[in-house]
């Protein structure tokens, strides 16, 4: 795959990587010209920049060639002394046209004084300024977004109430955040004729893409809002359990515009999980689909909803105008629901319900370390936070076309909506599976400029080669979240768009954003984060709760500064203070906020997430706990006495893989591992989530424990890592 240096690459190596003899000679000559311009020792980054930005490597070149060049150039790079190697570099010219670059060019000297130089060299100073003076930062940023206050806030931040660790943000403000998303704006530029949504249905991959203007979207939202008022009382919680379609987006905004509360439920959940979330949120109704269509096959969705909750369901047909299932007597088809508003004098007019900024608009769920998921309420400030972070870090601007395969049941669903509609960007939706060529062709045909991903999805694209032959060069930035990225998968992804940056994002539902991210004003390294998010402060502390010095390379648990705009200050079914603050260290008089990640700060100032401080794991972008998995696996087979669920990653990074270890009742270590794996997999799919995959199973004589008999999953995890590492060396 790689040579000892770029100068050791020969024409024959290029041929073996997939080019014809003639192409190989021309490519090799171009590569040597780029490398020979930087002959000094330690110039690996300069050589790679010349190759990537000079177009020596093209998206249509075989991935084996990209691997050969990248890994050979950086073969002599010492990560231990220099940190992760960069693959993307900000442009001194383009940086001034980024959102943050513009703010710095206009306000840099006023905010940072004589320390200000330019957007690239001064970005770190500005980030720290924003964390130390968040009220100043947010007074600037809120004006950059499509935020319209019906009643203006008295101030930006009030910290006089010491019981509110995170402060009181925009006190006195009254607004409707859905209205902010639906009205024309001068800045960011958006008119009634602007394209709000572009979409395509799976199976129509050769048809033109569909467009919906802002005015058309607003009209559809208003008729749904009118229909809602014929069935529900103001303040009611109403669930959405369906794929991310244009109709789902319309329903989402209509619920909030009309003064109700959205309950987010993922369309992959079992009936039991649906019922749990309906009960916790006290939802009065639920929007769903009759079926989900993927790859030409229909999968029942309404059936799971019907089994999970007795609440009234409004059912959208996946195909045509009529639902393809028999409904319960108290349920409604989408057509009958809309007809309730059609007879009104002005069905396409609706007066938004204006509420205080701290009012709840959306209930999302985040798995904790117990059986029930945490119910996380989003206020009207949470959308401002997530949109601002996308604006600042991924640089979403008016005119961008943003596509991010997700679902309203996960935090990225609402994040995507607000990141588009509060910045003036266009939302791009593919009504179908993102796993195949059809999705990639939609990205091409819709001229997507910002593409969001999940690492496991990227791995599937790379391995299947389903995106070969497509043109993704309109993309100017990628986003990645949900789980840890694999370096080689990121190399493949970035190369598809001529080495555009991948902005890594790591946060949580309760933060409405990410606490660490990448930035288009900093060099980026594969699988690493380059900065705390704007206005975020944190420290990394050791096992004794003692913070490491700022900027020192270290590994430890992260503690967030408590004053964090958009973060939760309550949970519906748990003690917020106990979950996020009790037992956390203090730093400069602040009670730090718990997030639970173990992170590494590298030489060079990058961050790498090492896992969870507790026994929560991240499977395919979904946080769950060892306890939940063990609970169902313990009952999966009569021969099993107890199980331990841990997650591991390969040495190259990438998504966490689920490993289930078992102790048998007879004390033996002999068992049919394939049969056990099948039973564990079935139990997890039926009782927890069908998306969770058991990678492998191991039977052991006993589990390591503490003196108080607590299971030491961390020890098991370390043992498995050593075992995997040893195998890879054989």
PDB file of C-alpha atoms in Angstrom, residues 485-634:
ATOM      1  CA  UNK A 485     -14.026   7.961  12.035  1.00  0.00           C
ATOM      2  CA  UNK A 486     -11.634   5.541  10.372  1.00  0.00           C
ATOM      3  CA  UNK A 487      -8.660   7.333   8.812  1.00  0.00           C
ATOM      4  CA  UNK A 488      -8.647   5.347   5.584  1.00  0.00           C
ATOM      5  CA  UNK A 489     -12.411   5.732   5.140  1.00  0.00           C
ATOM      6  CA  UNK A 490     -11.966   9.491   5.556  1.00  0.00           C
ATOM      7  CA  UNK A 491      -9.146   9.449   3.022  1.00  0.00           C
ATOM      8  CA  UNK A 492     -11.551   7.841   0.549  1.00  0.00           C
ATOM      9  CA  UNK A 493     -14.362  10.292   1.361  1.00  0.00           C
ATOM     10  CA  UNK A 494     -12.280  13.452   1.111  1.00  0.00           C
ATOM     11  CA  UNK A 495     -10.719  12.255  -2.143  1.00  0.00           C
ATOM     12  CA  UNK A 496     -14.190  11.961  -3.731  1.00  0.00           C
ATOM     13  CA  UNK A 497     -14.457  15.770  -3.676  1.00  0.00           C
ATOM     14  CA  UNK A 498     -10.828  16.620  -4.551  1.00  0.00           C
ATOM     15  CA  UNK A 499      -9.766  16.620  -0.915  1.00  0.00           C
ATOM     16  CA  UNK A 500     -12.310  18.877   0.686  1.00  0.00           C
ATOM     17  CA  UNK A 501     -12.326  19.062   4.509  1.00  0.00           C
ATOM     18  CA  UNK A 502     -14.282  16.683   6.732  1.00  0.00           C
ATOM     19  CA  UNK A 503     -15.492  18.578   9.790  1.00  0.00           C
ATOM     20  CA  UNK A 504     -15.642  16.101  12.656  1.00  0.00           C
ATOM     21  CA  UNK A 505     -18.358  16.838  15.247  1.00  0.00           C
ATOM     22  CA  UNK A 506     -18.786  15.321  18.714  1.00  0.00           C
ATOM     23  CA  UNK A 507     -21.441  16.375  21.172  1.00  0.00           C
ATOM     24  CA  UNK A 508     -24.775  15.258  22.480  1.00  0.00           C
ATOM     25  CA  UNK A 509     -28.532  15.676  22.399  1.00  0.00           C
ATOM     26  CA  UNK A 510     -28.422  17.474  25.747  1.00  0.00           C
ATOM     27  CA  UNK A 511     -25.969  20.063  24.322  1.00  0.00           C
ATOM     28  CA  UNK A 512     -27.953  20.666  21.097  1.00  0.00           C
ATOM     29  CA  UNK A 513     -24.556  20.751  19.437  1.00  0.00           C
ATOM     30  CA  UNK A 514     -20.968  19.545  19.536  1.00  0.00           C
ATOM     31  CA  UNK A 515     -18.422  20.526  22.154  1.00  0.00           C
ATOM     32  CA  UNK A 516     -15.449  19.686  19.884  1.00  0.00           C
ATOM     33  CA  UNK A 517     -15.371  20.098  16.115  1.00  0.00           C
ATOM     34  CA  UNK A 518     -13.207  20.898  13.148  1.00  0.00           C
ATOM     35  CA  UNK A 519     -12.895  24.336  11.580  1.00  0.00           C
ATOM     36  CA  UNK A 520     -12.328  25.647   8.063  1.00  0.00           C
ATOM     37  CA  UNK A 521      -9.843  28.112   9.572  1.00  0.00           C
ATOM     38  CA  UNK A 522      -7.511  25.366  10.829  1.00  0.00           C
ATOM     39  CA  UNK A 523      -5.580  22.501   9.207  1.00  0.00           C
ATOM     40  CA  UNK A 524      -7.565  19.269   9.518  1.00  0.00           C
ATOM     41  CA  UNK A 525      -6.320  15.736  10.285  1.00  0.00           C
ATOM     42  CA  UNK A 526      -8.228  12.552   9.517  1.00  0.00           C
ATOM     43  CA  UNK A 527     -10.318  11.242  12.416  1.00  0.00           C
ATOM     44  CA  UNK A 528      -9.428  14.163  14.692  1.00  0.00           C
ATOM     45  CA  UNK A 529     -11.066  17.318  16.047  1.00  0.00           C
ATOM     46  CA  UNK A 530      -9.157  20.591  15.862  1.00  0.00           C
ATOM     47  CA  UNK A 531     -10.936  22.876  18.335  1.00  0.00           C
ATOM     48  CA  UNK A 532     -13.536  23.266  21.049  1.00  0.00           C
ATOM     49  CA  UNK A 533     -16.728  24.543  19.449  1.00  0.00           C
ATOM     50  CA  UNK A 534     -17.258  28.287  19.475  1.00  0.00           C
ATOM     51  CA  UNK A 535     -18.124  29.685  22.937  1.00  0.00           C
ATOM     52  CA  UNK A 536     -17.335  26.293  24.521  1.00  0.00           C
ATOM     53  CA  UNK A 537     -14.758  25.923  27.257  1.00  0.00           C
ATOM     54  CA  UNK A 538     -13.589  22.664  28.765  1.00  0.00           C
ATOM     55  CA  UNK A 539     -10.772  21.034  30.660  1.00  0.00           C
ATOM     56  CA  UNK A 540      -9.443  17.492  30.627  1.00  0.00           C
ATOM     57  CA  UNK A 541      -8.932  16.040  34.088  1.00  0.00           C
ATOM     58  CA  UNK A 542      -7.270  12.928  35.458  1.00  0.00           C
ATOM     59  CA  UNK A 543      -8.807  10.110  37.526  1.00  0.00           C
ATOM     60  CA  UNK A 544      -8.405  12.219  40.670  1.00  0.00           C
ATOM     61  CA  UNK A 545     -10.369  15.119  39.186  1.00  0.00           C
ATOM     62  CA  UNK A 546      -7.298  17.311  38.717  1.00  0.00           C
ATOM     63  CA  UNK A 547      -7.340  19.246  35.416  1.00  0.00           C
ATOM     64  CA  UNK A 548      -4.345  19.004  33.120  1.00  0.00           C
ATOM     65  CA  UNK A 549      -2.767  22.327  32.107  1.00  0.00           C
ATOM     66  CA  UNK A 550      -4.293  23.954  29.029  1.00  0.00           C
ATOM     67  CA  UNK A 551      -2.706  22.863  25.751  1.00  0.00           C
ATOM     68  CA  UNK A 552      -0.737  20.015  27.373  1.00  0.00           C
ATOM     69  CA  UNK A 553      -0.967  16.668  25.553  1.00  0.00           C
ATOM     70  CA  UNK A 554      -2.922  14.330  27.818  1.00  0.00           C
ATOM     71  CA  UNK A 555      -5.695  11.745  28.091  1.00  0.00           C
ATOM     72  CA  UNK A 556      -8.562  12.102  30.552  1.00  0.00           C
ATOM     73  CA  UNK A 557     -12.237  12.809  31.073  1.00  0.00           C
ATOM     74  CA  UNK A 558     -13.629  16.027  29.650  1.00  0.00           C
ATOM     75  CA  UNK A 559     -15.389  18.551  31.885  1.00  0.00           C
ATOM     76  CA  UNK A 560     -17.391  21.297  30.156  1.00  0.00           C
ATOM     77  CA  UNK A 561     -17.658  24.860  31.385  1.00  0.00           C
ATOM     78  CA  UNK A 562     -21.229  25.098  32.721  1.00  0.00           C
ATOM     79  CA  UNK A 563     -22.226  28.342  30.956  1.00  0.00           C
ATOM     80  CA  UNK A 564     -23.232  26.799  27.642  1.00  0.00           C
ATOM     81  CA  UNK A 565     -25.850  28.428  25.433  1.00  0.00           C
ATOM     82  CA  UNK A 566     -28.465  25.936  24.221  1.00  0.00           C
ATOM     83  CA  UNK A 567     -27.646  23.106  26.628  1.00  0.00           C
ATOM     84  CA  UNK A 568     -30.372  21.522  28.741  1.00  0.00           C
ATOM     85  CA  UNK A 569     -31.165  22.750  32.230  1.00  0.00           C
ATOM     86  CA  UNK A 570     -33.702  19.979  32.893  1.00  0.00           C
ATOM     87  CA  UNK A 571     -34.600  16.373  32.081  1.00  0.00           C
ATOM     88  CA  UNK A 572     -38.163  15.046  32.037  1.00  0.00           C
ATOM     89  CA  UNK A 573     -37.442  11.732  33.764  1.00  0.00           C
ATOM     90  CA  UNK A 574     -34.184  12.190  35.643  1.00  0.00           C
ATOM     91  CA  UNK A 575     -32.432  14.555  38.033  1.00  0.00           C
ATOM     92  CA  UNK A 576     -30.561  16.957  35.757  1.00  0.00           C
ATOM     93  CA  UNK A 577     -28.171  18.134  38.481  1.00  0.00           C
ATOM     94  CA  UNK A 578     -27.341  14.569  39.492  1.00  0.00           C
ATOM     95  CA  UNK A 579     -26.788  13.429  35.911  1.00  0.00           C
ATOM     96  CA  UNK A 580     -24.612  16.317  34.723  1.00  0.00           C
ATOM     97  CA  UNK A 581     -23.094  18.083  37.744  1.00  0.00           C
ATOM     98  CA  UNK A 582     -22.944  16.013  40.926  1.00  0.00           C
ATOM     99  CA  UNK A 583     -19.511  14.547  41.556  1.00  0.00           C
ATOM    100  CA  UNK A 584     -17.781  16.682  38.927  1.00  0.00           C
ATOM    101  CA  UNK A 585     -14.649  18.702  39.778  1.00  0.00           C
ATOM    102  CA  UNK A 586     -14.622  22.465  40.120  1.00  0.00           C
ATOM    103  CA  UNK A 587     -12.369  24.627  37.987  1.00  0.00           C
ATOM    104  CA  UNK A 588     -11.751  28.320  38.642  1.00  0.00           C
ATOM    105  CA  UNK A 589     -14.847  28.383  40.828  1.00  0.00           C
ATOM    106  CA  UNK A 590     -17.029  26.624  38.222  1.00  0.00           C
ATOM    107  CA  UNK A 591     -18.803  23.321  38.808  1.00  0.00           C
ATOM    108  CA  UNK A 592     -17.883  21.545  35.556  1.00  0.00           C
ATOM    109  CA  UNK A 593     -20.587  19.884  33.490  1.00  0.00           C
ATOM    110  CA  UNK A 594     -20.312  16.144  32.848  1.00  0.00           C
ATOM    111  CA  UNK A 595     -20.291  14.832  29.297  1.00  0.00           C
ATOM    112  CA  UNK A 596     -18.703  11.454  29.873  1.00  0.00           C
ATOM    113  CA  UNK A 597     -16.117  11.267  27.084  1.00  0.00           C
ATOM    114  CA  UNK A 598     -12.505  10.264  27.553  1.00  0.00           C
ATOM    115  CA  UNK A 599     -10.514  12.393  25.114  1.00  0.00           C
ATOM    116  CA  UNK A 600      -6.896  12.730  24.120  1.00  0.00           C
ATOM    117  CA  UNK A 601      -5.326  16.100  23.428  1.00  0.00           C
ATOM    118  CA  UNK A 602      -2.446  15.440  21.062  1.00  0.00           C
ATOM    119  CA  UNK A 603       0.724  17.276  20.255  1.00  0.00           C
ATOM    120  CA  UNK A 604      -0.358  19.892  17.763  1.00  0.00           C
ATOM    121  CA  UNK A 605      -3.575  20.570  19.646  1.00  0.00           C
ATOM    122  CA  UNK A 606      -5.901  18.036  18.023  1.00  0.00           C
ATOM    123  CA  UNK A 607      -8.442  15.998  19.984  1.00  0.00           C
ATOM    124  CA  UNK A 608      -9.286  12.311  19.640  1.00  0.00           C
ATOM    125  CA  UNK A 609     -12.219  10.700  21.464  1.00  0.00           C
ATOM    126  CA  UNK A 610     -11.068   7.564  23.300  1.00  0.00           C
ATOM    127  CA  UNK A 611     -14.439   6.262  24.478  1.00  0.00           C
ATOM    128  CA  UNK A 612     -16.826   6.745  27.376  1.00  0.00           C
ATOM    129  CA  UNK A 613     -15.945   7.281  31.001  1.00  0.00           C
ATOM    130  CA  UNK A 614     -18.922   5.170  32.045  1.00  0.00           C
ATOM    131  CA  UNK A 615     -20.029   1.990  30.340  1.00  0.00           C
ATOM    132  CA  UNK A 616     -22.019   3.708  27.628  1.00  0.00           C
ATOM    133  CA  UNK A 617     -21.033   2.722  24.115  1.00  0.00           C
ATOM    134  CA  UNK A 618     -21.670   4.152  20.690  1.00  0.00           C
ATOM    135  CA  UNK A 619     -23.041   1.656  18.164  1.00  0.00           C
ATOM    136  CA  UNK A 620     -23.625   2.993  14.683  1.00  0.00           C
ATOM    137  CA  UNK A 621     -24.065   6.520  16.007  1.00  0.00           C
ATOM    138  CA  UNK A 622     -26.527   5.458  18.715  1.00  0.00           C
ATOM    139  CA  UNK A 623     -25.505   5.697  22.344  1.00  0.00           C
ATOM    140  CA  UNK A 624     -26.541   2.778  24.492  1.00  0.00           C
ATOM    141  CA  UNK A 625     -25.320   1.160  27.671  1.00  0.00           C
ATOM    142  CA  UNK A 626     -23.692  -2.132  28.500  1.00  0.00           C
ATOM    143  CA  UNK A 627     -26.400  -2.712  31.097  1.00  0.00           C
ATOM    144  CA  UNK A 628     -29.195  -2.542  28.502  1.00  0.00           C
ATOM    145  CA  UNK A 629     -27.485  -5.030  26.194  1.00  0.00           C
ATOM    146  CA  UNK A 630     -26.530  -7.396  29.009  1.00  0.00           C
ATOM    147  CA  UNK A 631     -30.092  -7.367  30.314  1.00  0.00           C
ATOM    148  CA  UNK A 632     -31.468  -8.894  27.108  1.00  0.00           C
ATOM    149  CA  UNK A 633     -28.473 -11.168  26.397  1.00  0.00           C
ATOM    150  CA  UNK A 634     -28.650 -12.726  29.863  1.00  0.00           C
TER     151      UNK A 634
END
